[in-house]
Tab-separated table of C-alpha atoms and ligand atoms in Angstrom:
chain	number	residue	atom	x	y	z
A	27	MET	CA	11.522	-6.858	24.317
A	28	SER	CA	13.596	-3.725	23.796
A	29	TYR	CA	15.159	-2.874	20.468
A	30	SER	CA	17.656	-0.321	19.307
A	31	GLU	CA	16.195	2.605	17.411
A	32	PHE	CA	18.649	2.111	14.529
A	33	TYR	CA	19.005	-0.858	12.219
A	34	ASN	CA	22.750	-0.726	11.587
A	35	PRO	CA	25.763	1.474	12.418
A	36	GLU	CA	26.009	3.105	8.947
A	37	GLU	CA	22.606	4.628	9.578
A	38	THR	CA	24.002	7.131	12.073
A	39	PHE	CA	27.467	7.705	10.576
A	40	SER	CA	28.711	11.313	10.775
A	41	ARG	CA	29.077	13.283	7.542
A	42	ASP	CA	32.857	12.690	7.626
A	43	ALA	CA	32.385	8.963	8.017
A	44	ILE	CA	29.816	8.900	5.217
A	45	CYS	CA	32.178	10.769	2.883
A	46	ALA	CA	35.109	8.493	3.724
A	47	LEU	CA	32.983	5.439	3.048
A	48	GLN	CA	31.693	6.939	-0.196
A	49	THR	CA	35.211	7.681	-1.403
A	50	GLU	CA	36.364	4.137	-0.707
A	51	ARG	CA	33.297	2.637	-2.339
A	52	LEU	CA	33.403	4.966	-5.332
A	53	ARG	CA	36.945	3.819	-6.187
A	54	LYS	CA	35.903	0.204	-5.928
A	55	THR	CA	32.794	0.824	-8.003
A	56	VAL	CA	34.683	2.578	-10.784
A	57	ALA	CA	37.237	-0.238	-10.957
A	58	HIS	CA	34.421	-2.758	-10.944
A	59	CYS	CA	32.585	-0.936	-13.766
A	60	MET	CA	35.475	-1.812	-16.056
A	61	GLY	CA	33.953	-5.292	-16.135
A	62	SER	CA	31.213	-3.859	-18.344
A	63	ALA	CA	31.761	-3.325	-22.053
A	64	PHE	CA	29.629	-0.182	-21.820
A	65	TYR	CA	31.733	1.580	-19.165
A	66	ARG	CA	35.038	0.482	-20.687
A	67	LYS	CA	34.031	2.251	-23.872
A	68	ARG	CA	32.574	5.243	-21.986
A	69	PHE	CA	35.811	5.759	-20.113
A	70	ALA	CA	37.952	5.261	-23.219
A	71	ASP	CA	35.819	7.739	-25.208
A	72	ALA	CA	36.153	10.307	-22.420
A	73	GLY	CA	39.915	9.719	-22.175
A	74	LEU	CA	39.510	8.548	-18.577
A	75	SER	CA	41.030	5.690	-16.659
A	76	PRO	CA	39.688	4.375	-13.336
A	77	GLU	CA	42.710	5.919	-11.550
A	78	ASP	CA	41.442	9.365	-12.531
A	79	ILE	CA	38.542	8.939	-10.113
A	80	MET	CA	40.096	9.007	-6.642
A	81	THR	CA	37.921	11.553	-4.805
A	82	LEU	CA	34.222	12.404	-4.664
A	83	ASP	CA	35.047	15.589	-6.521
A	84	ASP	CA	36.586	13.576	-9.380
A	85	LEU	CA	33.202	12.015	-10.046
A	86	LYS	CA	32.168	15.028	-12.087
A	87	LYS	CA	34.690	13.993	-14.769
A	88	VAL	CA	32.573	10.915	-15.486
A	89	PRO	CA	29.897	11.329	-18.179
A	90	PHE	CA	26.264	10.828	-17.141
A	91	THR	CA	24.528	7.507	-17.714
A	92	THR	CA	20.997	7.767	-19.112
A	93	LYS	CA	17.969	5.572	-19.564
A	94	GLN	CA	18.770	5.636	-23.273
A	95	ASP	CA	22.135	4.005	-22.486
A	96	LEU	CA	20.239	1.215	-20.746
A	97	ARG	CA	18.016	0.799	-23.778
A	98	ASP	CA	20.944	0.873	-26.204
A	99	THR	CA	22.749	-1.871	-24.315
A	100	TYR	CA	19.640	-4.058	-24.002
A	101	PRO	CA	19.603	-6.698	-22.692
A	102	PHE	CA	22.967	-7.433	-21.042
A	103	GLY	CA	25.446	-4.813	-22.252
A	104	MET	CA	25.681	-3.060	-18.848
A	105	ALA	CA	26.572	-6.183	-16.855
A	106	SER	CA	29.813	-5.861	-14.900
A	107	ILE	CA	29.994	-9.531	-13.967
A	108	PRO	CA	29.362	-12.701	-16.008
A	109	LEU	CA	25.697	-13.607	-16.402
A	110	SER	CA	26.368	-16.906	-14.666
A	111	GLU	CA	26.952	-14.866	-11.461
A	112	CYS	CA	23.685	-12.937	-11.792
A	113	THR	CA	20.668	-14.266	-9.941
A	114	ARG	CA	17.781	-11.961	-10.880
A	115	LEU	CA	16.671	-9.698	-13.665
A	116	HIS	CA	14.059	-6.936	-13.437
A	117	SER	CA	12.818	-5.199	-16.524
A	118	SER	CA	10.768	-2.073	-16.879
A	119	SER	CA	8.649	-1.893	-19.954
A	120	GLY	CA	9.002	1.168	-22.081
A	121	THR	CA	6.186	2.442	-24.259
A	122	THR	CA	8.656	2.964	-27.089
A	123	GLY	CA	11.765	1.021	-28.048
A	124	ASN	CA	13.503	-1.548	-25.917
A	125	PRO	CA	12.640	-1.999	-22.270
A	126	THR	CA	15.427	-1.632	-19.723
A	127	VAL	CA	17.016	-4.526	-17.901
A	128	ILE	CA	18.464	-4.412	-14.397
A	129	LEU	CA	20.632	-7.324	-13.292
A	130	HIS	CA	21.287	-8.385	-9.718
A	131	SER	CA	23.829	-10.720	-8.139
A	132	ARG	CA	23.067	-12.687	-4.999
A	133	ARG	CA	24.916	-10.049	-2.972
A	134	ASP	CA	22.950	-7.245	-4.641
A	135	LEU	CA	19.713	-8.882	-3.539
A	136	GLU	CA	21.037	-9.235	0.017
A	137	GLU	CA	21.997	-5.555	0.100
A	138	TRP	CA	18.653	-4.532	-1.338
A	139	ALA	CA	16.831	-6.472	1.357
A	140	ASN	CA	19.040	-4.823	4.013
A	141	ALA	CA	18.257	-1.367	2.666
A	142	VAL	CA	14.504	-1.952	2.685
A	143	ALA	CA	14.695	-3.516	6.155
A	144	ARG	CA	16.539	-0.418	7.404
A	145	CYS	CA	13.762	1.817	6.023
A	146	LEU	CA	10.998	-0.216	7.630
A	147	TRP	CA	12.835	-0.466	10.943
A	148	MET	CA	13.370	3.318	10.925
A	149	VAL	CA	9.610	3.926	11.001
A	150	GLY	CA	9.015	1.488	13.812
A	151	CYS	CA	8.381	-1.882	12.133
A	152	ARG	CA	9.488	-4.762	14.358
A	153	PRO	CA	9.409	-8.560	14.106
A	154	GLU	CA	6.074	-8.616	15.976
A	155	ASP	CA	4.415	-6.765	13.093
A	156	VAL	CA	2.364	-8.315	10.321
A	157	PHE	CA	3.320	-6.834	6.964
A	158	GLN	CA	0.985	-6.945	3.977
A	159	ASN	CA	2.230	-5.961	0.545
A	160	THR	CA	-0.342	-4.757	-1.981
A	161	SER	CA	2.203	-4.274	-4.783
A	162	GLY	CA	2.309	-6.394	-7.889
A	163	TYR	CA	5.028	-9.040	-7.648
A	164	GLY	CA	7.090	-9.932	-10.679
A	165	MET	CA	8.838	-7.218	-12.614
A	166	PHE	CA	7.471	-4.348	-10.497
A	167	THR	CA	10.133	-3.976	-7.813
A	168	GLY	CA	7.687	-2.835	-5.104
A	169	GLY	CA	6.624	-6.478	-4.790
A	170	LEU	CA	9.772	-8.523	-4.292
A	171	GLY	CA	11.732	-5.525	-2.958
A	172	PHE	CA	9.427	-5.013	0.019
A	173	GLN	CA	8.908	-8.742	0.432
A	174	TYR	CA	12.593	-9.500	1.013
A	175	GLY	CA	13.091	-6.386	3.123
A	176	ALA	CA	10.161	-7.204	5.400
A	177	GLU	CA	11.326	-10.824	5.703
A	178	ARG	CA	14.853	-9.657	6.500
A	179	LEU	CA	13.438	-7.571	9.318
A	180	GLY	CA	11.592	-10.644	10.553
A	181	MET	CA	7.969	-9.562	10.252
A	182	LEU	CA	5.269	-12.042	9.395
A	183	THR	CA	4.744	-11.223	5.713
A	184	VAL	CA	1.551	-11.441	3.707
A	185	PRO	CA	2.451	-11.278	0.008
A	186	ALA	CA	-1.097	-10.394	-1.009
A	187	ALA	CA	0.090	-8.741	-4.270
A	188	ALA	CA	-1.934	-6.238	-6.308
A	189	GLY	CA	-5.688	-6.016	-6.677
A	190	ASN	CA	-8.519	-8.051	-5.187
A	191	THR	CA	-9.382	-5.330	-2.729
A	192	LEU	CA	-11.957	-7.347	-0.806
A	193	ARG	CA	-9.422	-10.064	-0.156
A	194	GLN	CA	-6.863	-7.465	0.954
A	195	ILE	CA	-9.351	-6.146	3.490
A	196	LYS	CA	-10.232	-9.630	4.720
A	197	PHE	CA	-6.509	-10.272	5.264
A	198	PHE	CA	-6.231	-7.004	7.213
A	199	THR	CA	-8.896	-8.115	9.639
A	200	ASP	CA	-8.157	-11.870	9.766
A	201	PHE	CA	-4.360	-11.628	10.029
A	202	LYS	CA	-4.351	-8.435	12.099
A	203	THR	CA	-2.087	-6.717	9.601
A	204	THR	CA	-0.233	-3.798	11.198
A	205	VAL	CA	1.998	-2.569	8.339
A	206	VAL	CA	0.977	-2.113	4.710
A	207	HIS	CA	2.817	-1.135	1.582
A	208	ALA	CA	0.635	0.514	-1.057
A	209	ILE	CA	0.832	3.153	-3.723
A	210	PRO	CA	-1.077	6.288	-2.609
A	211	SER	CA	-3.915	5.884	-5.107
A	212	TYR	CA	-4.504	2.331	-3.916
A	213	ALA	CA	-4.396	3.305	-0.226
A	214	ALA	CA	-7.299	5.670	-0.916
A	215	ARG	CA	-9.131	2.906	-2.793
A	216	LEU	CA	-8.719	0.503	0.147
A	217	TYR	CA	-10.373	3.047	2.404
A	218	GLU	CA	-13.294	3.563	0.038
A	219	VAL	CA	-13.991	-0.140	-0.192
A	220	MET	CA	-13.699	-0.547	3.581
A	221	CYS	CA	-16.293	2.194	4.014
A	222	GLU	CA	-18.613	0.522	1.508
A	223	ARG	CA	-18.367	-2.685	3.549
A	224	GLY	CA	-19.012	-0.896	6.821
A	225	ILE	CA	-15.470	-1.479	8.063
A	226	ASP	CA	-13.878	1.293	10.088
A	227	PRO	CA	-10.114	0.924	9.646
A	228	ARG	CA	-9.469	2.638	12.971
A	229	LYS	CA	-11.693	0.338	15.000
A	230	ASP	CA	-11.886	-2.839	12.968
A	231	THR	CA	-8.236	-3.272	11.909
A	232	SER	CA	-4.821	-3.134	13.598
A	233	LEU	CA	-3.229	-1.020	10.857
A	234	ARG	CA	-0.641	1.429	12.191
A	235	ILE	CA	2.078	2.002	9.569
A	236	LEU	CA	1.820	2.535	5.842
A	237	ALA	CA	4.690	2.767	3.386
A	238	ILE	CA	3.453	4.782	0.432
A	239	GLY	CA	5.422	5.585	-2.669
A	240	ALA	CA	6.119	4.753	-6.277
A	241	GLU	CA	4.152	7.760	-7.517
A	242	PRO	CA	4.161	11.468	-6.754
A	243	HIS	CA	1.718	12.570	-4.075
A	244	SER	CA	1.253	15.741	-2.082
A	245	GLU	CA	1.542	16.365	1.647
A	246	ASP	CA	-2.244	16.823	1.781
A	247	THR	CA	-2.767	13.455	0.134
A	248	ARG	CA	-0.567	11.862	2.781
A	249	LYS	CA	-2.500	13.553	5.595
A	250	ARG	CA	-5.760	12.439	4.079
A	251	ILE	CA	-4.610	8.845	3.845
A	252	GLU	CA	-3.335	8.967	7.419
A	253	ASP	CA	-6.699	10.292	8.627
A	254	MET	CA	-8.692	7.815	6.599
A	255	LEU	CA	-6.799	4.702	7.661
A	256	GLY	CA	-5.696	5.836	11.116
A	257	VAL	CA	-2.029	5.137	10.301
A	258	LYS	CA	1.272	6.966	9.992
A	259	ALA	CA	2.142	7.057	6.293
A	260	TYR	CA	5.811	7.261	5.280
A	261	ASN	CA	6.978	8.275	1.841
A	262	SER	CA	9.088	5.634	0.139
A	263	PHE	CA	11.191	6.403	-2.916
A	264	GLY	CA	13.002	4.109	-5.278
A	265	MET	CA	13.294	3.031	-8.878
A	266	SER	CA	14.103	-0.157	-10.721
A	267	GLU	CA	17.448	1.140	-11.944
A	268	MET	CA	18.559	1.568	-8.308
A	269	CYS	CA	17.117	-1.879	-7.324
A	270	GLY	CA	13.689	-0.536	-6.422
A	271	PRO	CA	12.375	0.563	-3.018
A	272	GLY	CA	14.956	1.304	-0.338
A	273	VAL	CA	16.686	4.276	-1.969
A	274	ALA	CA	15.158	7.001	0.242
A	275	PHE	CA	12.546	6.859	2.994
A	276	GLU	CA	11.035	9.207	5.517
A	277	CYS	CA	12.047	8.920	9.133
A	278	PRO	CA	9.505	9.367	11.936
A	279	ARG	CA	9.910	13.166	11.672
A	280	GLN	CA	8.263	13.051	8.223
A	281	GLU	CA	10.275	16.029	7.022
A	282	GLY	CA	11.799	14.639	3.840
A	283	MET	CA	13.283	11.302	2.852
A	284	HIS	CA	16.740	10.221	3.994
A	285	ILE	CA	18.598	9.016	0.957
A	286	TRP	CA	21.022	6.292	1.956
A	287	GLU	CA	24.402	7.763	1.140
A	288	ASP	CA	26.311	4.622	2.058
A	289	TYR	CA	24.566	3.092	-0.982
A	290	TYR	CA	24.411	6.100	-3.319
A	291	ILE	CA	26.220	9.312	-4.188
A	292	VAL	CA	23.596	11.993	-4.652
A	293	GLU	CA	23.825	14.926	-7.050
A	294	ILE	CA	21.117	17.400	-8.027
A	295	ILE	CA	21.686	19.020	-11.400
A	296	ASP	CA	20.009	21.526	-13.629
A	297	PRO	CA	18.509	19.271	-16.324
A	298	VAL	CA	19.280	21.821	-19.036
A	299	THR	CA	22.794	23.038	-18.189
A	300	LEU	CA	23.714	19.769	-16.410
A	301	GLU	CA	25.504	21.849	-13.754
A	302	PRO	CA	24.962	21.169	-10.046
A	303	VAL	CA	22.300	23.307	-8.356
A	304	PRO	CA	22.850	24.670	-4.826
A	305	ASP	CA	21.384	22.751	-1.865
A	306	GLY	CA	17.732	23.613	-1.463
A	307	GLU	CA	17.053	24.199	-5.169
A	308	VAL	CA	15.003	21.831	-7.279
A	309	GLY	CA	16.756	19.921	-10.030
A	310	GLU	CA	17.182	16.455	-11.454
A	311	LEU	CA	18.346	13.714	-9.117
A	312	VAL	CA	21.496	11.931	-10.297
A	313	LEU	CA	22.633	8.811	-8.484
A	314	THR	CA	25.802	6.733	-8.462
A	315	THR	CA	25.499	3.259	-6.973
A	316	LEU	CA	28.141	2.328	-4.401
A	317	LYS	CA	27.359	-1.266	-3.537
A	318	ARG	CA	26.082	-2.788	-6.744
A	319	GLU	CA	27.876	-5.777	-8.148
A	320	ALA	CA	25.998	-6.970	-11.240
A	321	MET	CA	25.204	-3.614	-12.761
A	322	PRO	CA	26.724	-0.565	-11.081
A	323	LEU	CA	25.605	2.770	-12.528
A	324	LEU	CA	27.677	5.957	-12.524
A	325	ARG	CA	25.926	9.333	-12.463
A	326	TYR	CA	22.587	7.930	-13.554
A	327	ARG	CA	20.111	10.662	-14.571
A	328	THR	CA	16.893	9.596	-12.871
A	329	ARG	CA	14.704	12.301	-14.510
A	330	ASP	CA	13.093	12.793	-11.083
A	331	LEU	CA	12.889	16.358	-9.875
A	332	THR	CA	13.509	17.082	-6.228
A	333	ARG	CA	15.781	19.088	-3.962
A	334	ILE	CA	18.077	18.475	-1.034
A	335	ILE	CA	16.438	19.717	2.141
A	336	PRO	CA	19.096	21.904	3.738
A	337	GLY	CA	20.130	21.280	7.343
A	338	GLU	CA	20.327	18.267	9.596
A	339	CYS	CA	17.375	16.136	10.587
A	340	PRO	CA	16.847	16.048	14.349
A	341	CYS	CA	16.399	12.260	14.219
A	342	GLY	CA	20.147	11.612	14.497
A	343	ARG	CA	20.727	10.370	10.949
A	344	HIS	CA	23.166	12.403	8.863
A	345	HIS	CA	22.188	10.981	5.484
A	346	ARG	CA	20.800	13.965	3.607
A	347	ARG	CA	17.107	14.313	2.894
A	348	ILE	CA	15.399	14.773	-0.434
A	349	ASP	CA	12.049	16.474	-0.732
A	350	ARG	CA	8.900	14.892	-2.175
A	351	ILE	CA	9.381	14.134	-5.844
A	352	LYS	CA	7.883	17.012	-7.752
A	353	GLY	CA	7.497	14.886	-10.856
A	354	ARG	CA	9.645	13.487	-13.595
A	355	SER	CA	11.106	15.905	-16.070
A	356	ASP	CA	9.286	13.868	-18.719
A	357	ASP	CA	5.918	14.246	-16.863
A	358	MET	CA	5.962	17.978	-17.161
A	359	ILE	CA	2.988	19.362	-19.034
A	360	ILE	CA	3.714	22.311	-21.301
A	361	LEU	CA	0.467	24.133	-21.897
A	362	ARG	CA	0.502	27.357	-23.844
A	363	GLY	CA	4.144	27.795	-22.955
A	364	VAL	CA	3.576	27.294	-19.211
A	365	ASN	CA	5.293	24.420	-17.394
A	366	ILE	CA	2.951	22.499	-15.110
A	367	PHE	CA	3.451	19.406	-12.970
A	368	PRO	CA	0.438	17.231	-12.200
A	369	ILE	CA	1.383	17.353	-8.519
A	370	GLN	CA	0.652	21.107	-8.505
A	371	VAL	CA	-2.923	20.339	-9.509
A	372	GLU	CA	-3.147	17.643	-6.842
A	373	GLN	CA	-1.856	20.012	-4.173
A	374	VAL	CA	-4.764	22.358	-4.866
A	375	LEU	CA	-7.461	19.687	-5.162
A	376	MET	CA	-6.555	17.926	-1.944
A	377	GLN	CA	-7.188	21.085	0.061
A	378	PHE	CA	-10.922	20.667	-0.596
A	379	LYS	CA	-12.573	18.356	1.914
A	380	GLU	CA	-15.495	17.805	-0.472
A	381	LEU	CA	-13.265	16.114	-3.033
A	382	ALA	CA	-12.259	12.462	-3.171
A	383	SER	CA	-8.719	11.395	-4.109
A	384	ASP	CA	-9.122	10.595	-7.786
A	385	TYR	CA	-8.621	13.143	-10.518
A	386	LEU	CA	-7.743	13.180	-14.201
A	387	ILE	CA	-6.134	15.950	-16.241
A	388	THR	CA	-7.036	15.965	-19.928
A	389	LEU	CA	-5.205	18.134	-22.420
A	390	GLU	CA	-7.008	18.921	-25.637
A	391	ASN	CA	-6.734	21.138	-28.604
A	392	GLU	CA	-9.934	22.926	-29.507
A	393	GLY	CA	-9.938	25.116	-32.564
A	394	GLY	CA	-6.196	25.612	-32.437
A	395	ASN	CA	-6.054	26.441	-28.701
A	396	ASP	CA	-4.653	24.072	-26.114
A	397	GLY	CA	-6.883	23.601	-23.105
A	398	MET	CA	-6.875	21.646	-19.853
A	399	THR	CA	-9.814	19.914	-18.211
A	400	VAL	CA	-9.511	18.700	-14.634
A	401	GLU	CA	-12.074	16.093	-13.670
A	402	VAL	CA	-12.229	15.317	-9.986
A	403	GLU	CA	-14.504	13.092	-7.973
A	404	PHE	CA	-16.511	14.500	-5.094
A	405	THR	CA	-17.429	12.456	-2.071
A	406	GLU	CA	-20.850	10.901	-2.005
A	407	HIS	CA	-22.734	13.120	0.359
A	408	SER	CA	-20.744	16.269	0.092
A	409	LEU	CA	-22.778	17.965	-2.617
A	410	ASP	CA	-26.425	17.435	-3.143
A	411	ASP	CA	-27.389	20.784	-4.449
A	412	TYR	CA	-26.429	22.045	-7.883
A	413	SER	CA	-25.533	25.593	-6.922
A	414	ALA	CA	-23.117	24.343	-4.229
A	415	LEU	CA	-21.479	22.225	-6.891
A	416	GLN	CA	-21.083	25.201	-9.181
A	417	ARG	CA	-19.683	27.353	-6.415
A	418	LEU	CA	-17.136	24.718	-5.600
A	419	GLU	CA	-16.119	24.328	-9.245
A	420	LYS	CA	-15.543	28.069	-9.426
A	421	ASN	CA	-13.453	28.081	-6.276
A	422	ILE	CA	-11.306	25.229	-7.480
A	423	THR	CA	-10.831	26.885	-10.860
A	424	ARG	CA	-9.677	30.082	-9.202
A	425	MET	CA	-7.195	28.326	-6.945
A	426	LEU	CA	-5.853	26.244	-9.805
A	427	ARG	CA	-5.370	29.324	-11.939
A	428	ASP	CA	-3.389	30.967	-9.138
A	429	GLU	CA	-1.172	27.883	-8.850
A	430	ILE	CA	-0.591	26.884	-12.474
A	431	LEU	CA	-1.183	30.231	-14.222
A	432	VAL	CA	-3.602	28.770	-16.755
A	433	THR	CA	-7.356	28.550	-16.299
A	434	PRO	CA	-8.506	24.962	-16.533
A	435	ARG	CA	-12.042	23.719	-17.027
A	436	VAL	CA	-13.009	21.972	-13.776
A	437	LYS	CA	-15.613	19.203	-13.817
A	438	LEU	CA	-16.832	17.620	-10.614
A	439	VAL	CA	-17.935	14.036	-11.129
A	440	PRO	CA	-19.494	11.562	-8.682
A	441	LYS	CA	-17.196	9.125	-6.894
A	442	GLY	CA	-16.462	5.996	-8.918
A	443	THR	CA	-16.723	7.766	-12.286
A	444	LEU	CA	-13.054	8.064	-13.197
A	445	PRO	CA	-11.218	5.002	-14.531
A	446	GLN	CA	-9.244	3.009	-11.924
A	447	SER	CA	-5.827	1.643	-12.790
A	448	GLU	CA	-4.330	-1.373	-11.062
A	449	GLY	CA	-0.794	-0.071	-10.988
A	450	LYS	CA	0.388	3.504	-10.701
A	451	ALA	CA	-2.459	5.986	-11.201
A	452	VAL	CA	-2.797	7.602	-14.619
A	453	ARG	CA	-3.296	11.312	-13.924
A	454	VAL	CA	-2.759	12.878	-17.337
A	455	ARG	CA	-4.327	12.168	-20.708
A	456	ASP	CA	-2.816	14.163	-23.534
A	457	LEU	CA	-5.138	14.174	-26.527
A	458	ARG	CA	-3.345	17.049	-28.228
A	459	LYS	CA	-1.012	14.725	-30.063
A	460	GLN	CA	-3.859	13.752	-32.395
A	461	TYR	CA	-4.018	17.189	-33.907
B	15	AMP	P1	9.804	2.101	-11.371
B	15	AMP	O1	11.224	1.978	-11.776
B	15	AMP	O2	8.849	1.630	-12.391
B	15	AMP	O3	9.554	1.518	-10.032
B	15	AMP	O4	9.482	3.651	-11.232
B	15	AMP	C1	10.342	4.495	-10.529
B	15	AMP	C2	9.813	5.902	-10.591
B	15	AMP	O5	8.631	6.039	-9.808
B	15	AMP	C3	10.759	6.898	-10.031
B	15	AMP	O6	11.759	7.262	-10.946
B	15	AMP	C4	9.812	8.053	-9.702
B	15	AMP	O7	9.510	8.793	-10.864
B	15	AMP	C5	8.559	7.323	-9.233
B	15	AMP	N1	8.550	7.236	-7.771
B	15	AMP	C6	9.014	6.240	-7.011
B	15	AMP	N2	8.815	6.494	-5.700
B	15	AMP	C7	8.227	7.706	-5.630
B	15	AMP	C8	7.770	8.534	-4.562
B	15	AMP	N3	7.870	8.196	-3.290
B	15	AMP	N4	7.238	9.732	-4.886
B	15	AMP	C9	7.115	10.118	-6.185
B	15	AMP	N5	7.516	9.384	-7.233
B	15	AMP	C10	8.064	8.180	-6.964
B	16	ZN	ZN1	15.387	12.018	10.050
């Protein structure tokens, strides 16, 4: 059977066509936002009426929406349609204060499934594939989001959900799973357990495509996972506030993630001055939804740091590309006045073949001085002699110092030592707050 390379016409729209569609949808979205008590007040406070927003350029008149706004309006204050017309609610739990609530109408769920299906189709998934989802279902949007998208595409879906690694692996072999969705830390875990059981993913499974996302990971981590599992791994970006997965996804070129501009208006701003940064420079991603019915969001500050990759992708899609997420502005470690992102540490560690994928950064205060310890697991057979271990620790320390400008204490620990988390990996432990 022959298929088209593209899932739907919008996918290959020219820049002009994308902008025209965005303008039309922005006007509709702004008018629709007036259904929400929150945006009515926001506009009134800013002295704006919906008619003031006629062009894409006018969008900058609209104040930003923040996660705090979502918390302040908990649970239903952001709804633009009556609750009786909403069909699903997702909630992300906050460690402090109210969680946030995201509401969806039936049409929102349809559109979400279409967006995820487009992403999966783009990387070569077809109805003949068997898709296994290792994400938690329920409130975590990587579960239901990928489920509906994969079903929309027509694959045979295996909603295995999170955990139970042995059962996941049995499903891989028994059901001849070809496509998997996993967070990067779990993809590495699957490989380790397969090795322990004497299963070679390249020979003993049919795996060929992996969607990995939900947490920051480096290019080296991706390559490692691809090598381990014998798959092509595509970076998948999304967040609950924007539905979940399906916001941006890598195409087969693997040179950045196309962000679907028929669904979102993309801005990158300086998180301090709140001014736009030029294309190519890192800043905070700000998104405006263009097709959301239950809870449209205008200029939502995602806190995620990334940049627009300048230039066109040779794949034929004109939706702009964002780079790997560098981290969230709230993940940034400030150590002795130096700003550090955990991903910078990962980028260095993953260059060492002797190291496994798990690491943990601990920040402590000893005698009034802040310090950083990086514990990282080494692979079972890589280091049997003590002096080799010491040499490696020294090398890693030197490379880390060059990258992050502070000298951390590096501790190599045997594989399986660091705590495993079921959901997104915990990479930083900040014990300084106790002092
Ligand atoms: P949640 O709303 O709980 O699904 O979390 C969404 C957040 O996960 C985003 O705002 C990002 O910080 C992070 N995230 C999602 N996808 C990726 C990705 N591909 N790379 C890095 N971080 C990601
Ligand atoms: Zn592309």
